Coordinates of C-alpha atoms in Angstrom, one line a residue:
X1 CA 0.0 0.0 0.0
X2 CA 1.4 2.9 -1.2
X3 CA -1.4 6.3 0.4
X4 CA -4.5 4.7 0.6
X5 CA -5.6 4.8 -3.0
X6 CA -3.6 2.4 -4.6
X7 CA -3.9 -1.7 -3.0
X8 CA -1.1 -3.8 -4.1
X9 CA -1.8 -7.8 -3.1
X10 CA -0.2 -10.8 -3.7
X11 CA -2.5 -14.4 -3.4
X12 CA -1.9 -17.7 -4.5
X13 CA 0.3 -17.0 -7.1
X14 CA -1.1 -14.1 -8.8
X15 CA -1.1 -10.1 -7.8
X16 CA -4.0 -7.6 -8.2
X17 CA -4.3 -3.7 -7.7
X18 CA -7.2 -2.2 -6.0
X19 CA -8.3 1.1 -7.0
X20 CA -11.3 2.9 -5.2
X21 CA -13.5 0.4 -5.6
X22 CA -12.6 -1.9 -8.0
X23 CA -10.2 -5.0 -8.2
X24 CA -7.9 -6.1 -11.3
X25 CA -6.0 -9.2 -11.4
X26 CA -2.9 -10.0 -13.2
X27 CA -0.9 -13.2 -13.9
X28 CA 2.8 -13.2 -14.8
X29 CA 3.7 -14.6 -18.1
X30 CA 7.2 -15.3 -16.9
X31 CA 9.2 -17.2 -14.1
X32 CA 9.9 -13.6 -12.4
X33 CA 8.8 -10.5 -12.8
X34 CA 10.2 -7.2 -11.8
X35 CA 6.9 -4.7 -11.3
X36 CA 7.8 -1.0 -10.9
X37 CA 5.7 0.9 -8.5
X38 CA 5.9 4.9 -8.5
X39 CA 4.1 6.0 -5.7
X40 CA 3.6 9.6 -4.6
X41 CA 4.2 9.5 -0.8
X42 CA 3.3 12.8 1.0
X43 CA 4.7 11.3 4.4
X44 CA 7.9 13.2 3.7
X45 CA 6.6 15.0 0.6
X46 CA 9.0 13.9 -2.0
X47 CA 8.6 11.4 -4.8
X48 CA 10.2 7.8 -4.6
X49 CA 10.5 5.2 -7.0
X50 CA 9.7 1.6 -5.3
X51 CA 10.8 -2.1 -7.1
X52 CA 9.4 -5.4 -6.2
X53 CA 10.5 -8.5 -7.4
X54 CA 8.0 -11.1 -7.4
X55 CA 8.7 -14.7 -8.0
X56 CA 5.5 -16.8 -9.6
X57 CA 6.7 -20.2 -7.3
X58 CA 7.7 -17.9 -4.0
X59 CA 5.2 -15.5 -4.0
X60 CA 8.1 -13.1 -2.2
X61 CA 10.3 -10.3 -2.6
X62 CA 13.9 -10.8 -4.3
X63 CA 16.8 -9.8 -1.2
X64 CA 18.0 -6.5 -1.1
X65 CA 21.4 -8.3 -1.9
X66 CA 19.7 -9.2 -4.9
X67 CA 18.6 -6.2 -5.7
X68 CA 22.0 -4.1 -5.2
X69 CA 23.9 -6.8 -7.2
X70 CA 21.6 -5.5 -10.1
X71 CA 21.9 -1.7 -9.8
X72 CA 25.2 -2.2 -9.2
X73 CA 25.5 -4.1 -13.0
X74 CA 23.2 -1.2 -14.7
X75 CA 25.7 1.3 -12.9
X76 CA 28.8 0.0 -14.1
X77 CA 27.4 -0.1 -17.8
X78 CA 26.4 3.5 -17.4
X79 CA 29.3 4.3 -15.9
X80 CA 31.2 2.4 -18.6
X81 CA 29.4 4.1 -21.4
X82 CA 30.4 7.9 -20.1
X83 CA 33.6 7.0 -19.3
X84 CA 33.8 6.1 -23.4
X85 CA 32.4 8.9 -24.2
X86 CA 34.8 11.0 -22.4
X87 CA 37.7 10.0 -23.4
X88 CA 36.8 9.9 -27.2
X89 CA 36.1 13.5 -26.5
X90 CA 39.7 14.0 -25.2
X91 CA 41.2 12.2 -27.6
X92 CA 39.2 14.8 -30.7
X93 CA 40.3 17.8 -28.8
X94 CA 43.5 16.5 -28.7
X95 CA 44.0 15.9 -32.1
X96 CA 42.2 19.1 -32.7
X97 CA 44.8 20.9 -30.8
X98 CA 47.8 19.4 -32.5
X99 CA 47.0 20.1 -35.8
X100 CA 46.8 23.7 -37.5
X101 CA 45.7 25.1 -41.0
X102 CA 48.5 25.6 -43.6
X103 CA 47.0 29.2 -44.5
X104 CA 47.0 30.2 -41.1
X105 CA 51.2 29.8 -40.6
X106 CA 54.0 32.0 -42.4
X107 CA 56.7 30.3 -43.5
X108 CA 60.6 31.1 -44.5
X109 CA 63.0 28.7 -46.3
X110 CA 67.0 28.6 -45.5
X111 CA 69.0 30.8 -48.0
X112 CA 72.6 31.3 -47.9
X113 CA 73.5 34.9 -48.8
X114 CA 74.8 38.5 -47.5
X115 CA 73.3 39.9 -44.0
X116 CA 73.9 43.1 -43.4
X117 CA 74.1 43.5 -39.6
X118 CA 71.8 45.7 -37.9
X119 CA 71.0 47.1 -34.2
X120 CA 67.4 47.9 -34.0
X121 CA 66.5 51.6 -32.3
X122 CA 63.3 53.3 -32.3
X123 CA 62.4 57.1 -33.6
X124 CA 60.5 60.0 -34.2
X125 CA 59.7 62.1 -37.1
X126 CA 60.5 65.7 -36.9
X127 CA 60.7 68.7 -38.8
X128 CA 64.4 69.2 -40.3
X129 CA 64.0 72.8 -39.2
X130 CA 62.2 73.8 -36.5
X131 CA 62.0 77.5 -34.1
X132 CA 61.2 78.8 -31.0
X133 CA 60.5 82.2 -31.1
X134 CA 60.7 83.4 -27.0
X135 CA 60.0 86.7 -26.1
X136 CA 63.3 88.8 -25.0
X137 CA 61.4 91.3 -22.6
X138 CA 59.2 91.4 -19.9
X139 CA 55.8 92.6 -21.1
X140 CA 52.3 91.9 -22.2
X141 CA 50.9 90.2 -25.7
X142 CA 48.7 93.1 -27.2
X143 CA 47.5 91.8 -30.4
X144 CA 47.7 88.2 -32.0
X145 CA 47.8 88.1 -35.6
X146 CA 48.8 84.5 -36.7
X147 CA 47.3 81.6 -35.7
X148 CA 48.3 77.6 -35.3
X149 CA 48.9 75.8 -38.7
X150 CA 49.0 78.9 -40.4
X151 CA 51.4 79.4 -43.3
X152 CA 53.7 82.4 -42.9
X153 CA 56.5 84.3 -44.6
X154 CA 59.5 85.9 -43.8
X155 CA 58.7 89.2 -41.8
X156 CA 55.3 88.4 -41.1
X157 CA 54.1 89.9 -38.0
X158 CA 53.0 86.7 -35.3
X159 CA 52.2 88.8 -32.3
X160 CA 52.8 92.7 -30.7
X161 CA 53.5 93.0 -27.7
X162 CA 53.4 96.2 -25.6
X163 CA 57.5 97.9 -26.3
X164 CA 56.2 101.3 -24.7
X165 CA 58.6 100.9 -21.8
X166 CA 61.0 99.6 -23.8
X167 CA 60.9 102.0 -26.4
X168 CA 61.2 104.9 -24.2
X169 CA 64.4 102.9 -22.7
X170 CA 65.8 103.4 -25.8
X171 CA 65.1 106.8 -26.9
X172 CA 67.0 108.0 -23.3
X173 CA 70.4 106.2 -24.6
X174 CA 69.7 107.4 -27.8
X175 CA 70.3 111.0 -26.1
X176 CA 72.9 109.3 -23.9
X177 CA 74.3 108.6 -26.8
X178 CA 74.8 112.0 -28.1
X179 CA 76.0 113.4 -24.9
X180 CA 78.5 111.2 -24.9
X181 CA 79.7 111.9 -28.0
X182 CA 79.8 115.7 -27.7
X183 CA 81.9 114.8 -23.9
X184 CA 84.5 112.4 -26.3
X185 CA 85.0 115.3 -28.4
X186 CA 85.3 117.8 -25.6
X187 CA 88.6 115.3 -23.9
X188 CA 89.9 115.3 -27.3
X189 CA 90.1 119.1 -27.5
X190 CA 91.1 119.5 -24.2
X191 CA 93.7 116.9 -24.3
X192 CA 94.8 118.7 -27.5
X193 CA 94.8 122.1 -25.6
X194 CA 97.3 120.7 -22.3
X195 CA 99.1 119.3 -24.9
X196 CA 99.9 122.5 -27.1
X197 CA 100.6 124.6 -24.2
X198 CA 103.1 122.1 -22.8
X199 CA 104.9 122.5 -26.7
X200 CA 105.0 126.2 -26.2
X201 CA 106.4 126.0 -23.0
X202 CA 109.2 123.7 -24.1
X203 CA 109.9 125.7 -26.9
X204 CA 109.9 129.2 -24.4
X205 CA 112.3 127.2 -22.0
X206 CA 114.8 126.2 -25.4
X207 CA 115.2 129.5 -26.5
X208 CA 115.6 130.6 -22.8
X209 CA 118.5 127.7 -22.9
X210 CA 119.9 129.4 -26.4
X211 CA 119.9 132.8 -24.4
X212 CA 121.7 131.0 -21.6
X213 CA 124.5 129.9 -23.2
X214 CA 125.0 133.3 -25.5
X215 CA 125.1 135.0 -22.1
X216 CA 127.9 131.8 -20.9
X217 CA 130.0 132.9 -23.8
X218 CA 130.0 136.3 -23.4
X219 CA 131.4 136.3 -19.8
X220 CA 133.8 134.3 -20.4
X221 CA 135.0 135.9 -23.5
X222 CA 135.0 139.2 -21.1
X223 CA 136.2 137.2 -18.3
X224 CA 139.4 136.5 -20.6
X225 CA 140.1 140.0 -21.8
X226 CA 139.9 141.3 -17.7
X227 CA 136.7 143.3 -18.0
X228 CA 134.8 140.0 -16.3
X229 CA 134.5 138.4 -12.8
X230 CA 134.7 134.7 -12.0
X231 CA 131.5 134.7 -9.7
X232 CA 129.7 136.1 -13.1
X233 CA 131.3 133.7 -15.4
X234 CA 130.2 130.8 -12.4
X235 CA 126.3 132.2 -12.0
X236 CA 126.1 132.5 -16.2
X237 CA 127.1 128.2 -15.8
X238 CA 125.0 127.7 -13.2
X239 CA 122.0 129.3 -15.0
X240 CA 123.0 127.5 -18.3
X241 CA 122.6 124.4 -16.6
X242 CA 119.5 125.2 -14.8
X243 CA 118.2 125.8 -18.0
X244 CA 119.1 122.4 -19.7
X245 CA 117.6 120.6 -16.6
X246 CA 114.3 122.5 -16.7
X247 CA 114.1 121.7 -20.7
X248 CA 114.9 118.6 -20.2
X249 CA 112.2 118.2 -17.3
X250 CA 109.1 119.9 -19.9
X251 CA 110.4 117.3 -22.7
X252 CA 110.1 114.4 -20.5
X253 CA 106.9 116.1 -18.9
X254 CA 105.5 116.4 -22.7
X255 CA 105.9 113.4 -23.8
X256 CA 104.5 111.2 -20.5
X257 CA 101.5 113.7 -20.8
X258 CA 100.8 112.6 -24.1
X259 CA 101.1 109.0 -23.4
X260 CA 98.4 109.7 -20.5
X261 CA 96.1 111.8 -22.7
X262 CA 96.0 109.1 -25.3
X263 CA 95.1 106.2 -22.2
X264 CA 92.7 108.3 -21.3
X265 CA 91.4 109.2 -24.6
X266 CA 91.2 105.4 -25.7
X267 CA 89.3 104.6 -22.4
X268 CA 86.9 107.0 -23.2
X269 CA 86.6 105.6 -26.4
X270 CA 86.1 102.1 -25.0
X271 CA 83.3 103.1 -23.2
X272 CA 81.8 104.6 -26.2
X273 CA 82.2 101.8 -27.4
X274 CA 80.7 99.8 -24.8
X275 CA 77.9 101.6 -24.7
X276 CA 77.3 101.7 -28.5
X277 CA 77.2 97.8 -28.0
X278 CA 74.5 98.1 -25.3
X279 CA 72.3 100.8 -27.1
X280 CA 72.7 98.0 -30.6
X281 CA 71.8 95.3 -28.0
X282 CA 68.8 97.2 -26.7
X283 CA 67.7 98.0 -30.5
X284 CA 67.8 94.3 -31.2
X285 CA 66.2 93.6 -28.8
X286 CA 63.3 96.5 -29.4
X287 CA 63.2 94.9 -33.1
X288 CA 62.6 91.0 -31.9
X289 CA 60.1 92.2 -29.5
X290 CA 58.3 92.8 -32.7
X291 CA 57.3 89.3 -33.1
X292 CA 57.9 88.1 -36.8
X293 CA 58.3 85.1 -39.0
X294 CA 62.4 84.5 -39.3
X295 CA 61.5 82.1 -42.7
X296 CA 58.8 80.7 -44.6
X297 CA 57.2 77.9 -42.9
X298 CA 54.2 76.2 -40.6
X299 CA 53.5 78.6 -37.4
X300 CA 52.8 75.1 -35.6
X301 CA 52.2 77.0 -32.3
X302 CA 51.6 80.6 -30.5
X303 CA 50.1 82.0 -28.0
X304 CA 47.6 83.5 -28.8
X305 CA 46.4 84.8 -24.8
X306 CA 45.8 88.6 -25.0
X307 CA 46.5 90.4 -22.5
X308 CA 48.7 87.5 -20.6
X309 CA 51.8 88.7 -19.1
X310 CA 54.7 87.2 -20.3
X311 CA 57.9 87.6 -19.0
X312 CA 61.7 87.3 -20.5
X313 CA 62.5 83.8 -22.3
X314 CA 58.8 82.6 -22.3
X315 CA 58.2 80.8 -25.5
X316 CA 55.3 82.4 -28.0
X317 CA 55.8 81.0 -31.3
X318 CA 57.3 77.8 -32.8
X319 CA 57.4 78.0 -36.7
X320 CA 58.3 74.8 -38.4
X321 CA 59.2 73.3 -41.9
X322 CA 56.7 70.6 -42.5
X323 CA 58.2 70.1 -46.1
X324 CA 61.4 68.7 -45.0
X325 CA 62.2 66.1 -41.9
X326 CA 64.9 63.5 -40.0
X327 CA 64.7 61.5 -37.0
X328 CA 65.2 61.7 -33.7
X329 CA 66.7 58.2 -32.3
X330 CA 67.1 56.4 -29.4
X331 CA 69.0 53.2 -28.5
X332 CA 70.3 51.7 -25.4
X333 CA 73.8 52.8 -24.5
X334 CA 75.5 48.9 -24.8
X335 CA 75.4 49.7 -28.5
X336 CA 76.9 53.6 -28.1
X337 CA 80.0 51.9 -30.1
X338 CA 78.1 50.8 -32.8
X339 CA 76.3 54.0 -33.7
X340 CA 78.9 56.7 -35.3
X341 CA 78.0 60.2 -36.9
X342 CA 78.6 59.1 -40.7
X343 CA 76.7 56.0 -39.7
X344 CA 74.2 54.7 -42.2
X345 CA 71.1 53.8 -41.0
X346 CA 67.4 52.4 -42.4
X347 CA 64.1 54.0 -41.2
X348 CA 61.2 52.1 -41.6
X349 CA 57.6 53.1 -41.7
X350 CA 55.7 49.8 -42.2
X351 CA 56.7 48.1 -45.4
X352 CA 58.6 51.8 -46.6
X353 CA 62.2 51.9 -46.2
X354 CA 64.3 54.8 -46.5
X355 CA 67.7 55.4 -46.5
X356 CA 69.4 57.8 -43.8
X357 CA 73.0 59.0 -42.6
X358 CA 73.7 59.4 -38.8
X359 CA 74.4 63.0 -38.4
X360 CA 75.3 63.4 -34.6
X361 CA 75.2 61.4 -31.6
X362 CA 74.3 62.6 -27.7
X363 CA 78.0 61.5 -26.0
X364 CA 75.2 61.3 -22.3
X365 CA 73.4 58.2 -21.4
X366 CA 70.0 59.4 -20.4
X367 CA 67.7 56.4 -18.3
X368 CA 70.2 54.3 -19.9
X369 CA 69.3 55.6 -23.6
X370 CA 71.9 57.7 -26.0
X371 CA 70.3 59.7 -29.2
X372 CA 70.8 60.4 -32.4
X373 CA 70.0 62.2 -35.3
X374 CA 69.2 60.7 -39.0
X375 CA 69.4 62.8 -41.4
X376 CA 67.2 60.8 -44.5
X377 CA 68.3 61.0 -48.2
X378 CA 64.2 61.5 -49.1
X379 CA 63.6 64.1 -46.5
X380 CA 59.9 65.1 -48.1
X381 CA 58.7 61.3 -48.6
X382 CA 55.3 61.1 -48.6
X383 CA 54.8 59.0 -45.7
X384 CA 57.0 61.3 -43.4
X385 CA 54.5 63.0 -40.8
X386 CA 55.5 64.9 -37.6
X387 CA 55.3 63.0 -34.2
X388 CA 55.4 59.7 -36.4
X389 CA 56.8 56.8 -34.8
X390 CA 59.1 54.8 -36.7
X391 CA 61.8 52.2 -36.1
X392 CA 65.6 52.9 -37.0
X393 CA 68.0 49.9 -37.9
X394 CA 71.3 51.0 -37.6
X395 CA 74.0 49.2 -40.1
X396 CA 77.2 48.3 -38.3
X397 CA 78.8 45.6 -40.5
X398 CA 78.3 43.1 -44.0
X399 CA 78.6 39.3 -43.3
X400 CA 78.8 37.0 -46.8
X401 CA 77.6 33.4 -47.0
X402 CA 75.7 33.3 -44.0
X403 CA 73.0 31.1 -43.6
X404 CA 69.8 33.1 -42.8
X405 CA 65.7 33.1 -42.4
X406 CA 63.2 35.9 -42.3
X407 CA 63.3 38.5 -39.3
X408 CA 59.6 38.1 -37.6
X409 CA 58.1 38.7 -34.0
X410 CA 59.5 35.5 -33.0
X411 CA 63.5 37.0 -32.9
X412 CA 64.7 38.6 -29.5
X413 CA 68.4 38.5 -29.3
X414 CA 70.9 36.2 -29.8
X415 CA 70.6 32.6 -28.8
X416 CA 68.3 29.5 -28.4
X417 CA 65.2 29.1 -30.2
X418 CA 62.6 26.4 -30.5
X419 CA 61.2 26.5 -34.2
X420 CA 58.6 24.5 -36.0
X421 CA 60.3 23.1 -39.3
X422 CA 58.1 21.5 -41.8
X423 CA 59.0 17.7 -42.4
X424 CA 57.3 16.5 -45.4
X425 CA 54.6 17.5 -46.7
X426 CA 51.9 17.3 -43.2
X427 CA 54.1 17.8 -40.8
X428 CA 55.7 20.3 -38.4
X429 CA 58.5 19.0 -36.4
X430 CA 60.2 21.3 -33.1
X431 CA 63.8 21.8 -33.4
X432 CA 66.2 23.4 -31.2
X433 CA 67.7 26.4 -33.6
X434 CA 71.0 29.0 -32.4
X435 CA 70.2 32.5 -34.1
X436 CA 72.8 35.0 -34.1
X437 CA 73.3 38.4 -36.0
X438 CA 70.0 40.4 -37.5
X439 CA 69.2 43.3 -39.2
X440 CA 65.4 44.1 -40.6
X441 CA 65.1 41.5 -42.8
X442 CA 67.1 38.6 -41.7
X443 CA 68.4 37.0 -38.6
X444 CA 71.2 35.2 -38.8
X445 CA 71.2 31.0 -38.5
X446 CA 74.6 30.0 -36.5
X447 CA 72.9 25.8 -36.3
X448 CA 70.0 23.8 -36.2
X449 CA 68.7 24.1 -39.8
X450 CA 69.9 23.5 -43.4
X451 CA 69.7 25.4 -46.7
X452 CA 66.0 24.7 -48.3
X453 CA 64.4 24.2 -44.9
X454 CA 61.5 25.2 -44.5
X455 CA 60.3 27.1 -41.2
X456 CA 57.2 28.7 -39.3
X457 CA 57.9 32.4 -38.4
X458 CA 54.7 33.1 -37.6
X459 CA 53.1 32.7 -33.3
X460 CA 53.6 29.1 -32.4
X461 CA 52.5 30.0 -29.0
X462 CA 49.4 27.4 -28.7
X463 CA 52.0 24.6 -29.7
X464 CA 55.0 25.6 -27.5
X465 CA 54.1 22.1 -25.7
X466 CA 53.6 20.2 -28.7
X467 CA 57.0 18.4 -30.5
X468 CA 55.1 17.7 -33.8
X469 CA 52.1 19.5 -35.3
X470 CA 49.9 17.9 -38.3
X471 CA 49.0 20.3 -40.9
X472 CA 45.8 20.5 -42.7
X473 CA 45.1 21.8 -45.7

């Protein structure tokens, strides 16, 4: 009895079911009989599934050894079944996984030939000429007449900014100026004056000398006929002598004094000329405080803030030549002997290569990093854009008869490698490959492979467990 509606009995060799109110009888057809029983039970409210094994000659229920020997016989062959299945699943991943599409891989053969060796470096495009225009004065941007991207001329007015402070700097040494001239002039008259009178007095004090000695002569010439004295013949010496001493004395005088007057003359002149310098310096700078275009070319920046203050150095303008370009070049500093001004040197932007010469080199390490400039051969090549970035192979020496394959993403350095090589026609077999010298094309193979080999340079990651790999067409 299962809940009262359904009436299972057993009697005398046959079973019947009661419902409500009405009795069916059954006979079994066979020596056993396994009925299946599904009864809803609301004792625990769940649903259970009850099997009874009825024997015709018994009349009684199979053991529950019986019964556990038989669900453990339909487990096993259920069990036996998934188990199958499962591993014939494994095994088509597996093979699904060790085999790739021909189309999908890239592939390089051996060749012996010429490699020209190469250290890779990576660049920038920028203009081949390129200005800063920074303001030389402290002042304020009045009026902005350019603007970015503009195309401008040589002379063409950029920006004003306000000069009235400046300008009026000026305009005092301008008069400064002047003064200074009419004061040079006034020393070189005056010098000229000292220097006249101190002639005139050396000439005064010669003929004095040349009266002197006439007066010498003539006391002694009295002295000799007795009509002199000795004490007058002695005081006409003495004043002789005096005489040639003070001559002597406004001659040396003279001449120091115009040494003197020509120092100080040629000081004075100096300063002029100082001055001069500063006054040109101040006029230069009152002419590039007018803000102009130096060349034709791309005003690639300005600012355009009117009204800002801006004071001396501040950058206002940068004007560049967009037709023409090089590179700017960096490379890590265990190659600084390798890269030489004179250099040559490959830039490549994608499948473009142009042709460059190293121009100079940065002797300082910077994070580890030295630059260089490239000046290209085809400096107005169409591909050539501002900012772009490019890579820069820089030649460093030719090797002939080398055994080499294709240069791909697979090639890091010198050393090691584990490459797919094809072996036959469906086949991809691992082998261990020593690479050695590159440049952008071609890397160098030092073993591991032979002339008409055939080898996958394209990402062999997914198979970098896998020794062989079938291919499929």
């Amino acid at each position: 009895m299962c809940n009262g509606s359904v009436i299972f009995l057993v009697k005398n060799g046959r079973y019947m079911f009661k419902t409500g109110q009405s009795v069916r009888y059954r006979t079994p057809s066979e020596e056993g009989l396994l009925l299946d029983i599904n009864c809803l039970s609301f004792w625990h409210g769940c649903c259970f599934r009850k099997s009874v094994m009825i024997d015709k000659n018994m009349d009684r229920e199979i053991s529950k050894e019986e019964q556990r020997r038989i669900r453990n016989k339909r487990l096993i062959r259920y069990g036996g079944i998934g188990a199958g299945c499962v591993i014939l699943l494994v095994g088509l991943f597996s093979w699904m996984r060790s085999s790739v599409k021909e189309r999908a891989l890239v592939f390089s053969e051996v060749t012996r030939g010429t490699l020209e060796v190469s250290v890779s470096a990576s660049g920038k495009v920028v203009p081949a000429f390129e200005e800063i225009i920074n303001t030389p004065i402290h002042s304020r941007i009045v009026e902005v007449y350019e603007k970015g991207g503009d195309s401008v001329e040589i002379g063409t007015p950029l920006l004003k900014l306000d000069l009235q402070s400046t300008e009026t700097g000026y305009k005092k040494l301008q008069d400064e100026d002047q003064m200074k001239r009419y004061q040079l002039e006034q020393l070189k008259i005056n010098n000229q004056t000292y220097l006249s009178d101190l002639e005139m007095k050396v000439k005064v004090s010669a003929m004095k000398l040349n009266r002197m000695k006439a007066e010498l002569r003539n006391e002694q010439y009295l002295d000799s006929l007795g009509s002199g004295t000795t004490d007058r013949v002695r005081q006409a010496e003495l004043n002789f002598q005096t005489g040639k001493l003070e001559l002597e004395q406004l001659r040396q005088q003279l001449a120091n004094e115009r040494k003197v007057k020509a120092a100080d003359l040629k000081v004075k002149e100096l300063e002029y000329e100082i001055f001069r310098k500063e006054m040109a310096e101040m006029k230069r700078t009152l002419e590039d405080a007018q803000i102009r275009s130096p060349r034709k070319a791309i005003l690639t920046y300005i600012n355009d803030q009117v009204g800002a203050q801006v004071t001396e150095g501040t950058r206002l303008a940068v004007i560049s030549d967009l037709s023409h370009f090089k590179v700017e070049a960096e490379i890590a500093d265990t190659y600084a002997d390798q890269v030489v001004a004179g250099g040559r040197a490959i830039v490549k932007i994608g499948n473009e290569k142009l042709e460059g010469q190293i121009s100079s080199v940065t002797p300082l390490s910077k994070n580890g990093m030295i630059s260089f400039i490239v000046q290209l051969a085809n400096d107005h090549h169409r591909r050539l854009r501002s900012g772009l970035k490019v890579d820069v192979y820089v030649m460093n020496a030719v090797k002939e008869g080398v055994l080499r394959i294709d240069n791909a993403s697979y090639y890091v350095g010198k050393g090691e490698y584990e490459l797919f090589v094809r072996d036959g026609k469906n086949e991809l077999v691992k082998r261990k490959v020593q690479l050695g010298d590159s440049n952008f094309e071609y890397v160098e193979v030092l073993s591991g492979l032979q002339p008409g080999d055939r080898v996958v340079v394209s990402d062999m990651k997914d198979f970098r467990n896998k020794r062989k790999v079938r291919l499929v067409h």
